[in-house]
Short mmCIF file of C-alpha atoms in Angstrom, two decimals:
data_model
loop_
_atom_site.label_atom_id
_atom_site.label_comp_id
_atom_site.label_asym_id
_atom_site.label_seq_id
_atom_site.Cartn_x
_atom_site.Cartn_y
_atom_site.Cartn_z
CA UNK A 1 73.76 15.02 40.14
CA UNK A 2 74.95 15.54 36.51
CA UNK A 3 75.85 18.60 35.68
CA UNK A 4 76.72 20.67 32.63
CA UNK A 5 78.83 23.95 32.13
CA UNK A 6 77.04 26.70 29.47
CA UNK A 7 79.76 29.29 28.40
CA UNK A 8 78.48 32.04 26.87
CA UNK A 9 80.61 34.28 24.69
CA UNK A 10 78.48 36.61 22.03
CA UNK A 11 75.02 34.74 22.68
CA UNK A 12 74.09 36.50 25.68
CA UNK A 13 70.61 35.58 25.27
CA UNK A 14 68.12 32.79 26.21
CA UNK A 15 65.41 32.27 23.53
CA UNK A 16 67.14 29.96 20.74
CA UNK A 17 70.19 29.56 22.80
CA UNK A 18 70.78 25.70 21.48
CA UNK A 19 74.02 25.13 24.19
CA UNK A 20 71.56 26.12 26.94
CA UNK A 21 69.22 23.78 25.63
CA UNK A 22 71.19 20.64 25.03
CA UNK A 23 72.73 21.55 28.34
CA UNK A 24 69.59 21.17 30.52
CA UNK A 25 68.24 18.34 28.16
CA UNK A 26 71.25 15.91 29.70
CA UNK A 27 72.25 17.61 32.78
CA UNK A 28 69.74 17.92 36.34
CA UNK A 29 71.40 21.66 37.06
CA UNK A 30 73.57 23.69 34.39
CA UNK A 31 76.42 26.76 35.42
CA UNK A 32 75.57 29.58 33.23
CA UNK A 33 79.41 30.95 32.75
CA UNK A 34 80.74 34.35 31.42
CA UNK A 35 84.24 34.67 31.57
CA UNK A 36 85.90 38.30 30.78
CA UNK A 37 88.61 37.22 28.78
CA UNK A 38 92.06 39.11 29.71
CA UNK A 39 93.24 38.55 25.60
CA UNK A 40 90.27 40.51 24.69
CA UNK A 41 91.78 43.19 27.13
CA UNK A 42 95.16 42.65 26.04
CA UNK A 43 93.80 42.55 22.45
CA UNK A 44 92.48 45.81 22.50
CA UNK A 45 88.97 44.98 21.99
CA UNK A 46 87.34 46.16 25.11
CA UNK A 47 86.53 49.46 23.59
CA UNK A 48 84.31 51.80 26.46
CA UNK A 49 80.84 51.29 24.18
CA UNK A 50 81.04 47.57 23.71
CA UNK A 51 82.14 47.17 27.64
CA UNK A 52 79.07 49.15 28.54
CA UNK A 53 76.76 47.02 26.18
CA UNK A 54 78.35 44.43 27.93
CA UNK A 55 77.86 45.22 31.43
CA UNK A 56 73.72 45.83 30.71
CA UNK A 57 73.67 42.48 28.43
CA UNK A 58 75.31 40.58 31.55
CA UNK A 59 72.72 42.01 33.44
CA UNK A 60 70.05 41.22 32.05
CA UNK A 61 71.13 38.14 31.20
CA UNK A 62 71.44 37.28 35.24
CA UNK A 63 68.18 39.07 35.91
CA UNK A 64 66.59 36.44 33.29
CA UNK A 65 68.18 33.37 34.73
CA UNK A 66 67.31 34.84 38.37
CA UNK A 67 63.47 34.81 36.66
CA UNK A 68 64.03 31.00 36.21
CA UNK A 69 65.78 29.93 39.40
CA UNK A 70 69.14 30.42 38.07
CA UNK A 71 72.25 33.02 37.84
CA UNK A 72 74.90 34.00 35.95
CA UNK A 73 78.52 33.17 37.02
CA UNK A 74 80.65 35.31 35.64
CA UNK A 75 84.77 35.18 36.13
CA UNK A 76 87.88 36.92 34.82
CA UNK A 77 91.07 35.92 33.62
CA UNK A 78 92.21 33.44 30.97
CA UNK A 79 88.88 32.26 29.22
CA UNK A 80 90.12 28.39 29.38
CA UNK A 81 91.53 28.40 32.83
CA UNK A 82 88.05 30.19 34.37
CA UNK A 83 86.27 27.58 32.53
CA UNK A 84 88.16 24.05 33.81
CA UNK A 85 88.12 25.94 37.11
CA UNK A 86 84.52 26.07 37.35
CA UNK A 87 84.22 22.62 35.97
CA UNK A 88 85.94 21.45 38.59
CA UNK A 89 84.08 23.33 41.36
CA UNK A 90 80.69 21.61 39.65
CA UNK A 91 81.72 18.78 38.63
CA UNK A 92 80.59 18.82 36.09
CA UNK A 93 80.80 16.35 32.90
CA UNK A 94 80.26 18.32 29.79
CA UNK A 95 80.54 22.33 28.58
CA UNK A 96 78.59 23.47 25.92
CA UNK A 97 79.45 26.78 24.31
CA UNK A 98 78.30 28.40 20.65
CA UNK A 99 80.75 27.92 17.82
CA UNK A 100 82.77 31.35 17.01
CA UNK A 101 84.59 31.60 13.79
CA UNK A 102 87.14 34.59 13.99
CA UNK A 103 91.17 32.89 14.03
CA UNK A 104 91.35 33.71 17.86
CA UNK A 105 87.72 31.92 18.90
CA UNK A 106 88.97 28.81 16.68
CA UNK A 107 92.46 28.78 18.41
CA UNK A 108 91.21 29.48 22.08
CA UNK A 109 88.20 27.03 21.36
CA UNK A 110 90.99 24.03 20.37
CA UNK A 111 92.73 24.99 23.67
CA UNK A 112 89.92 24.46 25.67
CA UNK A 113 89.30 20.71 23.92
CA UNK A 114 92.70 19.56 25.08
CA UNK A 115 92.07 20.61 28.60
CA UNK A 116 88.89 19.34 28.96
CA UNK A 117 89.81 16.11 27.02
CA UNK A 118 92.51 16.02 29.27
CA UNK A 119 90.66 16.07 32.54
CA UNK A 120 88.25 13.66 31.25
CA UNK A 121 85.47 16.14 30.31
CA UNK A 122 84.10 16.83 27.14
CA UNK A 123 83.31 20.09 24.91
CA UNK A 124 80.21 20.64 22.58
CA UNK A 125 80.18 22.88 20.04
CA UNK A 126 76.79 24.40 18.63
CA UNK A 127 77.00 26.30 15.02
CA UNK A 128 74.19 28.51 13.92
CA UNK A 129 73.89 30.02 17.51
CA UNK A 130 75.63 33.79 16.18
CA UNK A 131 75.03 32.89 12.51
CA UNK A 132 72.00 32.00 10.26
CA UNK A 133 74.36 29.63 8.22
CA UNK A 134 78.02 29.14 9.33
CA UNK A 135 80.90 29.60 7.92
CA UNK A 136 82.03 26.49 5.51
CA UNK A 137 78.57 25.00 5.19
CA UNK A 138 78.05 26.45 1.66
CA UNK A 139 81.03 26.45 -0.93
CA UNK A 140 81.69 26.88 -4.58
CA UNK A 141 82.70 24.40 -6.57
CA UNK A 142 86.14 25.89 -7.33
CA UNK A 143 86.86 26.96 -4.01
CA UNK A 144 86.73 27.16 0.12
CA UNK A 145 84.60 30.27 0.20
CA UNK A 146 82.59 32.81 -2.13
CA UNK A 147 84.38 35.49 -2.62
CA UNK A 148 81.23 37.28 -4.49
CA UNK A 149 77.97 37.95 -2.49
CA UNK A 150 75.32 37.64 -4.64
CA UNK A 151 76.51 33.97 -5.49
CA UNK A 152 77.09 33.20 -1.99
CA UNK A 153 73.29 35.05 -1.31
CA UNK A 154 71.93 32.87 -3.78
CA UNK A 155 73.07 29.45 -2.34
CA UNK A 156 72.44 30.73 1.47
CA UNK A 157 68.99 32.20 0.86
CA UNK A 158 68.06 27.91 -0.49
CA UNK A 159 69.94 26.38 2.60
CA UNK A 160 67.69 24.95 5.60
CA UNK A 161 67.79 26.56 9.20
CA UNK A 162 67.38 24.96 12.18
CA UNK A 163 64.54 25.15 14.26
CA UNK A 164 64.27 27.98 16.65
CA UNK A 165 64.14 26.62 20.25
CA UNK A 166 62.25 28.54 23.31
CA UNK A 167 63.78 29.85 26.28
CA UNK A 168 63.99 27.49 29.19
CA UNK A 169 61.19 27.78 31.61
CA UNK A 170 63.61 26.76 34.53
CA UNK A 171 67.58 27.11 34.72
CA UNK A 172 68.67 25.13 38.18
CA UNK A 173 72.24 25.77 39.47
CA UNK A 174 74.59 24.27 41.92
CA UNK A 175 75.45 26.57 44.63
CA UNK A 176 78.78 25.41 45.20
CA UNK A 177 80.22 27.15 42.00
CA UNK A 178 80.55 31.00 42.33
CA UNK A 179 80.97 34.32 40.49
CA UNK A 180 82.60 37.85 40.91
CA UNK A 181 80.22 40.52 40.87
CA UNK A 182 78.75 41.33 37.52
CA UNK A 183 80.11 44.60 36.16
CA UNK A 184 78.12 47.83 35.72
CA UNK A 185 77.85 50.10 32.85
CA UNK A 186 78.59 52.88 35.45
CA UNK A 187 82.32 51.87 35.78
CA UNK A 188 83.10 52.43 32.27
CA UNK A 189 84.83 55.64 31.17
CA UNK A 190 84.74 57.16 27.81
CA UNK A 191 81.55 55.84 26.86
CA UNK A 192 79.15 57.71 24.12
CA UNK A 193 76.79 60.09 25.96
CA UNK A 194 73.74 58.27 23.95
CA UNK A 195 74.76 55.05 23.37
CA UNK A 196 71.85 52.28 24.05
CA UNK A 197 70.55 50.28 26.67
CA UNK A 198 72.13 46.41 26.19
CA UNK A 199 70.68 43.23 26.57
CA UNK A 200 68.38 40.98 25.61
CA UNK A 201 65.15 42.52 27.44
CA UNK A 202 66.11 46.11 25.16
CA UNK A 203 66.50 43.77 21.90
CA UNK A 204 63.60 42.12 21.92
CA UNK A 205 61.58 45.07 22.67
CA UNK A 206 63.29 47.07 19.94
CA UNK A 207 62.55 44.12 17.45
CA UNK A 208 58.64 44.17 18.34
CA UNK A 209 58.83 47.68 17.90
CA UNK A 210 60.36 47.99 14.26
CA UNK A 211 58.33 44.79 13.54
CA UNK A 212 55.02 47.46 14.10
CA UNK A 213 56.31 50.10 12.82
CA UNK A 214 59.46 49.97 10.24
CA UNK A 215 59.97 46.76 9.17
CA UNK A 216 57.74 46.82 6.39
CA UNK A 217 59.12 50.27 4.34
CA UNK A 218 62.97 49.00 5.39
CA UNK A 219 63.78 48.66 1.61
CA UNK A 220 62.44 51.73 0.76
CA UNK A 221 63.42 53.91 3.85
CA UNK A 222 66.75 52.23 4.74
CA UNK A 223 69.25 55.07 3.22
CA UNK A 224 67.33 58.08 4.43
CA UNK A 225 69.60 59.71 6.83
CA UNK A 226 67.28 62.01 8.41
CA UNK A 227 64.30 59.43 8.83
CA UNK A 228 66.56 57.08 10.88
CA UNK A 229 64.59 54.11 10.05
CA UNK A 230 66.96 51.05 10.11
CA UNK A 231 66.48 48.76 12.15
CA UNK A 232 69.49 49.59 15.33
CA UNK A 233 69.73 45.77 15.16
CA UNK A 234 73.29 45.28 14.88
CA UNK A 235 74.61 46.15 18.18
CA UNK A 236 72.40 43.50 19.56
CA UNK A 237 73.45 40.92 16.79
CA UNK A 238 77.22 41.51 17.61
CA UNK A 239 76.51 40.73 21.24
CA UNK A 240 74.34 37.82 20.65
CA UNK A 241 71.16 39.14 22.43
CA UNK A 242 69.36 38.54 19.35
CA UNK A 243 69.48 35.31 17.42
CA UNK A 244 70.34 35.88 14.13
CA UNK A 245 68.15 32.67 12.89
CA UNK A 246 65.34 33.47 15.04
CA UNK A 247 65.13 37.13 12.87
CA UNK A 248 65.52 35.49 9.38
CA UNK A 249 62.38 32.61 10.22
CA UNK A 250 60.13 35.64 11.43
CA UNK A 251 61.20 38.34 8.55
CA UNK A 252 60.26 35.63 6.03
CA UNK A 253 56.99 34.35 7.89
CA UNK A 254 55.97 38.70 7.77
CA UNK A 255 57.13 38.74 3.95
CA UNK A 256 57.31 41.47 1.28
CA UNK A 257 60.33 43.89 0.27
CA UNK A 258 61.19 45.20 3.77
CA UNK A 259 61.49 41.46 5.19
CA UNK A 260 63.27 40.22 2.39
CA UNK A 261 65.51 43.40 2.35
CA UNK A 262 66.28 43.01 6.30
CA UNK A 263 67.17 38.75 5.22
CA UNK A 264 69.49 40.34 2.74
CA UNK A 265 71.30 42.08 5.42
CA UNK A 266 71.66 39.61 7.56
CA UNK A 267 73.19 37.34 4.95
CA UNK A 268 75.47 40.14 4.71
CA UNK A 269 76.71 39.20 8.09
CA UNK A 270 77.39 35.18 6.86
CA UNK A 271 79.30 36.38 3.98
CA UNK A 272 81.84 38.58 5.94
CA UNK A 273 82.03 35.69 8.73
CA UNK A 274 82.64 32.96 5.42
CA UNK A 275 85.42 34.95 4.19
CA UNK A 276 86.94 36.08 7.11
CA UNK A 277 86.97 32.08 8.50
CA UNK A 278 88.64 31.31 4.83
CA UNK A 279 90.87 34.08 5.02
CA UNK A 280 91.93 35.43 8.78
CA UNK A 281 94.71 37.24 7.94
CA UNK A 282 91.90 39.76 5.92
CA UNK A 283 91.28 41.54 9.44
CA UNK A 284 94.59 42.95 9.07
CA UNK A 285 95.74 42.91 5.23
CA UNK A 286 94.33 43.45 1.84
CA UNK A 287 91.51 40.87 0.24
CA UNK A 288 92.45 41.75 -3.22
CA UNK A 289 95.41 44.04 -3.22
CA UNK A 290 95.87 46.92 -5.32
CA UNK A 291 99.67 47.25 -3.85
CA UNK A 292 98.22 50.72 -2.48
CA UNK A 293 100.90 53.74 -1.02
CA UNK A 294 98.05 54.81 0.99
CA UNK A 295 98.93 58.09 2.83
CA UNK A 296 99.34 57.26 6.43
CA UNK A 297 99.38 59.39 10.57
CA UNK A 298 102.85 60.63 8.88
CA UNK A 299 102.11 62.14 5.90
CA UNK A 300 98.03 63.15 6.35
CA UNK A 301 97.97 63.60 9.99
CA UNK A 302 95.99 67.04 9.74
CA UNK A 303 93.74 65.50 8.01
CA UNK A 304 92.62 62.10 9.66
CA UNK A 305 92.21 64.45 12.51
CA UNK A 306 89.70 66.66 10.27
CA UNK A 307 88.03 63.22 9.82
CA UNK A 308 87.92 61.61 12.76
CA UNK A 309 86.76 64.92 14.94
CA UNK A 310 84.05 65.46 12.39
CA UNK A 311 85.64 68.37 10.80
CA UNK A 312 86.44 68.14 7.39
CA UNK A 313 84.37 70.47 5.83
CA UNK A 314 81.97 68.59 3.96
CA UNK A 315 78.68 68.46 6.19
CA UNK A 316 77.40 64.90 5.44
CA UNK A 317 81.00 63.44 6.70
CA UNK A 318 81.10 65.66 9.30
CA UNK A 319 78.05 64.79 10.38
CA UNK A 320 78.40 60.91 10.63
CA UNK A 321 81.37 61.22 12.42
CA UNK A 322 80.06 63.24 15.33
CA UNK A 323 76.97 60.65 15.34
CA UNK A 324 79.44 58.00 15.72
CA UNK A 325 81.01 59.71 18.60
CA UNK A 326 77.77 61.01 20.68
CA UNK A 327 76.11 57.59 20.15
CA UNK A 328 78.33 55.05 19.44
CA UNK A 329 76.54 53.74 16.04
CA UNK A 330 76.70 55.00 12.69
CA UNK A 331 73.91 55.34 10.18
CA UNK A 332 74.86 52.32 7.40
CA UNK A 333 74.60 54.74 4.69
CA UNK A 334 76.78 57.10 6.62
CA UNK A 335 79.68 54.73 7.32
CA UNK A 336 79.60 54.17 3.24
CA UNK A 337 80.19 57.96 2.99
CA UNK A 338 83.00 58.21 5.73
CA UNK A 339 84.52 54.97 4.66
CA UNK A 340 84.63 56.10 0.72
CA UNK A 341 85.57 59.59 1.99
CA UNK A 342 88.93 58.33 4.05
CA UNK A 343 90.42 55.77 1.60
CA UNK A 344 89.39 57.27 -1.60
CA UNK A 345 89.09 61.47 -1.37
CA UNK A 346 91.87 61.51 1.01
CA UNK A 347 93.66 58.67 0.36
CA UNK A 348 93.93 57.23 3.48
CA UNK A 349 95.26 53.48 4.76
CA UNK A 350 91.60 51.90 5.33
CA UNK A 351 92.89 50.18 8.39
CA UNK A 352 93.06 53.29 10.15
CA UNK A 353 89.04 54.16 9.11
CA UNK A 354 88.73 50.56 10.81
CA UNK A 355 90.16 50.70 13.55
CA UNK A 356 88.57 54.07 14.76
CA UNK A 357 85.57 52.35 14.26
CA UNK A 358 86.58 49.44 15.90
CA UNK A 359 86.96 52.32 18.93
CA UNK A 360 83.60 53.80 18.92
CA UNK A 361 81.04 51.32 17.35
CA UNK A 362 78.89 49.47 19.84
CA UNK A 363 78.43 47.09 16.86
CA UNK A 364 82.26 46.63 16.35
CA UNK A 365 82.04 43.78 14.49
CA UNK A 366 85.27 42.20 13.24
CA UNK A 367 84.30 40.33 10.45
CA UNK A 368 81.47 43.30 9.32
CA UNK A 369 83.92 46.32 10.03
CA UNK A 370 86.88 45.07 8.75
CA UNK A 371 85.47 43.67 5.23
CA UNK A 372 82.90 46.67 5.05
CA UNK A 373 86.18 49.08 4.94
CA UNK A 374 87.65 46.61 2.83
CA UNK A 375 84.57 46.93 0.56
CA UNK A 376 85.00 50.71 0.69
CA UNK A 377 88.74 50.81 -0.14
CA UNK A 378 88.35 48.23 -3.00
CA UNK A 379 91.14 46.01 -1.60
CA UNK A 380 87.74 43.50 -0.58
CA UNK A 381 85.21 42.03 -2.11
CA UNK A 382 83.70 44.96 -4.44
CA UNK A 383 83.40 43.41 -7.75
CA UNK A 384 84.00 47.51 -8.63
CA UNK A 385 86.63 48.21 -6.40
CA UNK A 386 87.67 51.64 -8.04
CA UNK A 387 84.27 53.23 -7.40
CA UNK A 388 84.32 56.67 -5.65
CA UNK A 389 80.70 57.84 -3.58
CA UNK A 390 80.98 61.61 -3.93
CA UNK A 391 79.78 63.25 -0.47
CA UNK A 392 77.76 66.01 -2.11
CA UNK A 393 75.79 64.15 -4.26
CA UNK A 394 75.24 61.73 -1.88
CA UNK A 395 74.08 64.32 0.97
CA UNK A 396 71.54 65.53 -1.52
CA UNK A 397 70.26 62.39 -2.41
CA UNK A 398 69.21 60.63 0.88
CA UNK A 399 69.42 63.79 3.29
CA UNK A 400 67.79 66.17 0.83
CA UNK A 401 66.47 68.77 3.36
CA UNK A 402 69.90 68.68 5.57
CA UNK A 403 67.89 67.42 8.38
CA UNK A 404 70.89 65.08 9.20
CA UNK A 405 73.46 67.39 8.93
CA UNK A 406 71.86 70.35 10.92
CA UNK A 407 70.93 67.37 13.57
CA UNK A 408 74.68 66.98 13.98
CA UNK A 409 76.37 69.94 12.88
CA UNK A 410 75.02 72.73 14.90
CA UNK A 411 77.14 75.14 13.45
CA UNK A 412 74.90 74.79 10.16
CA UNK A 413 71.76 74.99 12.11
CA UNK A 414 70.49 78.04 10.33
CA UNK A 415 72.02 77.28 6.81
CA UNK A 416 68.70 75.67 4.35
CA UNK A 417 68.86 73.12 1.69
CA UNK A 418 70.86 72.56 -0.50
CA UNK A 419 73.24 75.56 0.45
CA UNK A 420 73.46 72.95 3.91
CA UNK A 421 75.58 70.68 1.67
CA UNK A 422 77.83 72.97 0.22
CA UNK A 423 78.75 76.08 2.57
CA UNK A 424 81.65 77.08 1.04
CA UNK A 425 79.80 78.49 -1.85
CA UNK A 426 78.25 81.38 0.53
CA UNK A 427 78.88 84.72 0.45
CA UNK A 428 82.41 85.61 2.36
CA UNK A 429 80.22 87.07 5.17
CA UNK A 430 77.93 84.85 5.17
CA UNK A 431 80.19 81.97 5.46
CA UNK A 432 82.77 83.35 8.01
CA UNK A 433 80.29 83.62 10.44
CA UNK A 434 79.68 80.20 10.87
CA UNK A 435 82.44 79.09 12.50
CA UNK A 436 82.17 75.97 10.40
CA UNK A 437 85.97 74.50 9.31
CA UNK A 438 86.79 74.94 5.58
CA UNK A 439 86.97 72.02 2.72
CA UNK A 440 90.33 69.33 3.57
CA UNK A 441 90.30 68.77 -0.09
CA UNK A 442 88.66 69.60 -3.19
CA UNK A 443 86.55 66.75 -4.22
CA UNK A 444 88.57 67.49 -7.58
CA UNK A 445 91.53 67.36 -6.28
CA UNK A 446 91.19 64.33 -4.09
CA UNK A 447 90.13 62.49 -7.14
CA UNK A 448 92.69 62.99 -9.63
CA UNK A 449 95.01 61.69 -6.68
CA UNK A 450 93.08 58.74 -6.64
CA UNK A 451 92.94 57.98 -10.30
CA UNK A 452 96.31 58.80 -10.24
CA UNK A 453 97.43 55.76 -7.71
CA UNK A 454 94.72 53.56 -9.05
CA UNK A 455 95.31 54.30 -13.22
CA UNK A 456 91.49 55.91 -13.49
CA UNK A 457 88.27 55.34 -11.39
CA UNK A 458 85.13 54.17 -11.64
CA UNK A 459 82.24 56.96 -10.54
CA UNK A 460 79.31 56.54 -8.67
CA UNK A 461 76.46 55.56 -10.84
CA UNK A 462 73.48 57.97 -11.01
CA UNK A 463 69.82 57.52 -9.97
#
């Protein structure tokens, strides 16, 4: 009996899963493999939200193959010794897996070629399985990667995509070749009291429900904080139970400004994952440094605590933080707000914004979370990198009747617009008996610091 080994790494799905595919195309019975990776352990990446996700997409992802006559085998340890184990146990001839694109995927990907080659087996690499359009496939003339996204948008919104492909109707597996038991979200500590259900069951479902019901005023809707009406996609993206391809063919079969904006977002994602493949050291240093003396734990301590605890006296930031720890996401207008709030008001090394993030967001996305605070920080890709979002403003703008910030800062429950924004300027009674923590900075203040380490700034534009 031929036989073929699937791993799956962030494609926990199986509608448009291509490696599944080609796998039971040549093969009579396929081993669907997970393997917890110890280096993502070791790496620090197994933050409580994602390894809850996890532990629902890995069940759901058995309960689906179980549907079909299958299971999941899932192992722990080192990613390319679980995997040449179970080859060995099957037999089996071939693995396909998904292409990944971050510097460790490539390097632990290579490792697993030589010891397959080795043993006589051979590895097959699918791309567009976590992307729309991968990394490389569209360059500039002048260079490896677009360092711009609306020239990089305009290239990638013209290139072909593949086919989607159905799920398998039947997923046959050896016996011989077995797993540890799947993990459950229950023996997770630290995890968000709200965050969502995982898997590919809960994604599809909460596609066919914003499909009905906000897909259509996403370009209109998508930066009110109070109406919540994005689309909660990303977690699902990061983990794969979504295909990324599958979205952008049925956003541009339904059509018109909320589809297109939704595309746009999603080529978002390929732009982050092109530069980030050109330029791996940018998860850890600056794009486009501005040689930066950022303040640091050392010298603004008090207040990245005020920030990260949701407490720095401006309502809007305060409230996105406290989302971000009750639920483990972050509204995307928010994490503009926090992000701008942290490197430019206070000052603040970006790659400590980023890596609290990393901590707490179910969608902790490398590529996305460290180029977005890039972005922010204007050491990225921001063709305006000196641009500062002023939080007030802001809150008024797209929270106008402080539903957000009452939702998350109780303490301002009974405080109306636009006074919600701006407590400090209530009466001394008034405002003592809120029990609501005073201003970090003045806005003022944290500007001209700014300007001062950047020689001037660039505003945020009106309207």
């Amino acid at each position: 009996m031929h036989v073929s080994v699937v791993l799956f790494t962030s494609d926990l799905r199986l509608h448009d899963h291509t490696p599944l595919h080609a796998a039971l195309d040549s093969a009579d019975a396929v081993v669907p493999l997970f393997v917890r990776d110890r280096a993502v352990a070791a790496a620090g990446f197994d933050a409580p939200n994602r390894s809850a996700f996890l532990a629902d997409c890995l069940a759901d992802l058995d309960a689906s193959l179980r549907e079909r006559g299958g299971r999941l085998v899932v192992r722990s340890g080192d990613l390319v010794e679980e995997v040449c184990r179970a080859v060995t146990e099957a037999d089996a001839d071939e693995v396909h897996m998904s292409a990944t694109h971050s510097a460790f995927a490539v390097r632990r990907e290579e490792r697993l070629r030589r010891a397959l080659e080795a043993d006589g087996r051979r590895l097959f690499v699918h791309d567009a399985v976590t992307v729309a359009v991968p990394p490389g496939e569209l360059t500039p003339s002048t260079s490896d990667h677009f360092a711009v996204f609306t020239p990089y948008f305009r290239h990638w919104a013209g290139a072909r995509l593949r086919p989607v492909v159905a799920a398998p109707r039947r997923v046959p597996v050896p016996e011989q070749v077995k797993g540890e038991p799947l993990p459950g979200r229950g023996e997770v500590t630290g995890v968000s009291p709200a965050l969502p259900p995982g898997g590919e069951s809960a994604g599809r479902k909460r596609v066919a429900a914003y499909w009905r019901r906000g897909l259509d005023a996403y370009d209109a809707t998508r930066d009110d904080l109070a109406g919540d009406t994005t689309s909660r996609l990303s977690a699902h993206l990061h983990f794969g139970t979504l295909s990324p391809v599958e979205l952008v063919h049925r956003a541009r079969r339904r059509g018109g400004p909320g589809a297109e904006a939704l595309v746009r977002q999603l080529a978002w994602r390929d732009f982050h994952r092109q530069v980030l493949a050109a330029r791996p050291a940018a998860t850890r240093l600056d794009y486009r440094t501005k040689r930066d003396r950022w303040r640091s734990e050392r010298t603004a301590g008090a207040e990245i605590l005020a920030w990260r605890e949701g407490r720095t006296g401006y309502p809007v930031i305060d409230a996105a933080m406290r989302q971000l720890s009750q639920e483990g996401w972050m509204h995307n207008r928010a994490r503009l707000l926090t992000a701008s709030f942290l490197t430019k008001t206070l000052y603040v090394d970006w790659r400590i914004g980023a890596a609290h993030f990393l901590h707490w967001l179910v969608d902790g996305d490398v590529p996305n979370n460290q180029l977005n605070w890039q972005w922010m920080a204007g050491v990225g890709t921001d063709t305006r990198p000196n641009r500062v979002l002023n939080p007030v403003t802001q809150a008024k703008r797209y929270d106008p009747d402080g539903t957000y910030v009452r939702r998350w800062v109780p303490e301002l429950r009974d405080v109306g617009a636009p006074a919600v924004h701006e407590p400090w300027k209530l009466p001394g009674p008034a405002r003592a008996a809120l029990g609501y923590p005073d201003r970090v900075v003045d806005l003022a203040d944290g500007l001209d610091r700014f300007r001062r380490a950047r020689g001037g700034t660039e505003r945020e534009p009106r309207g």
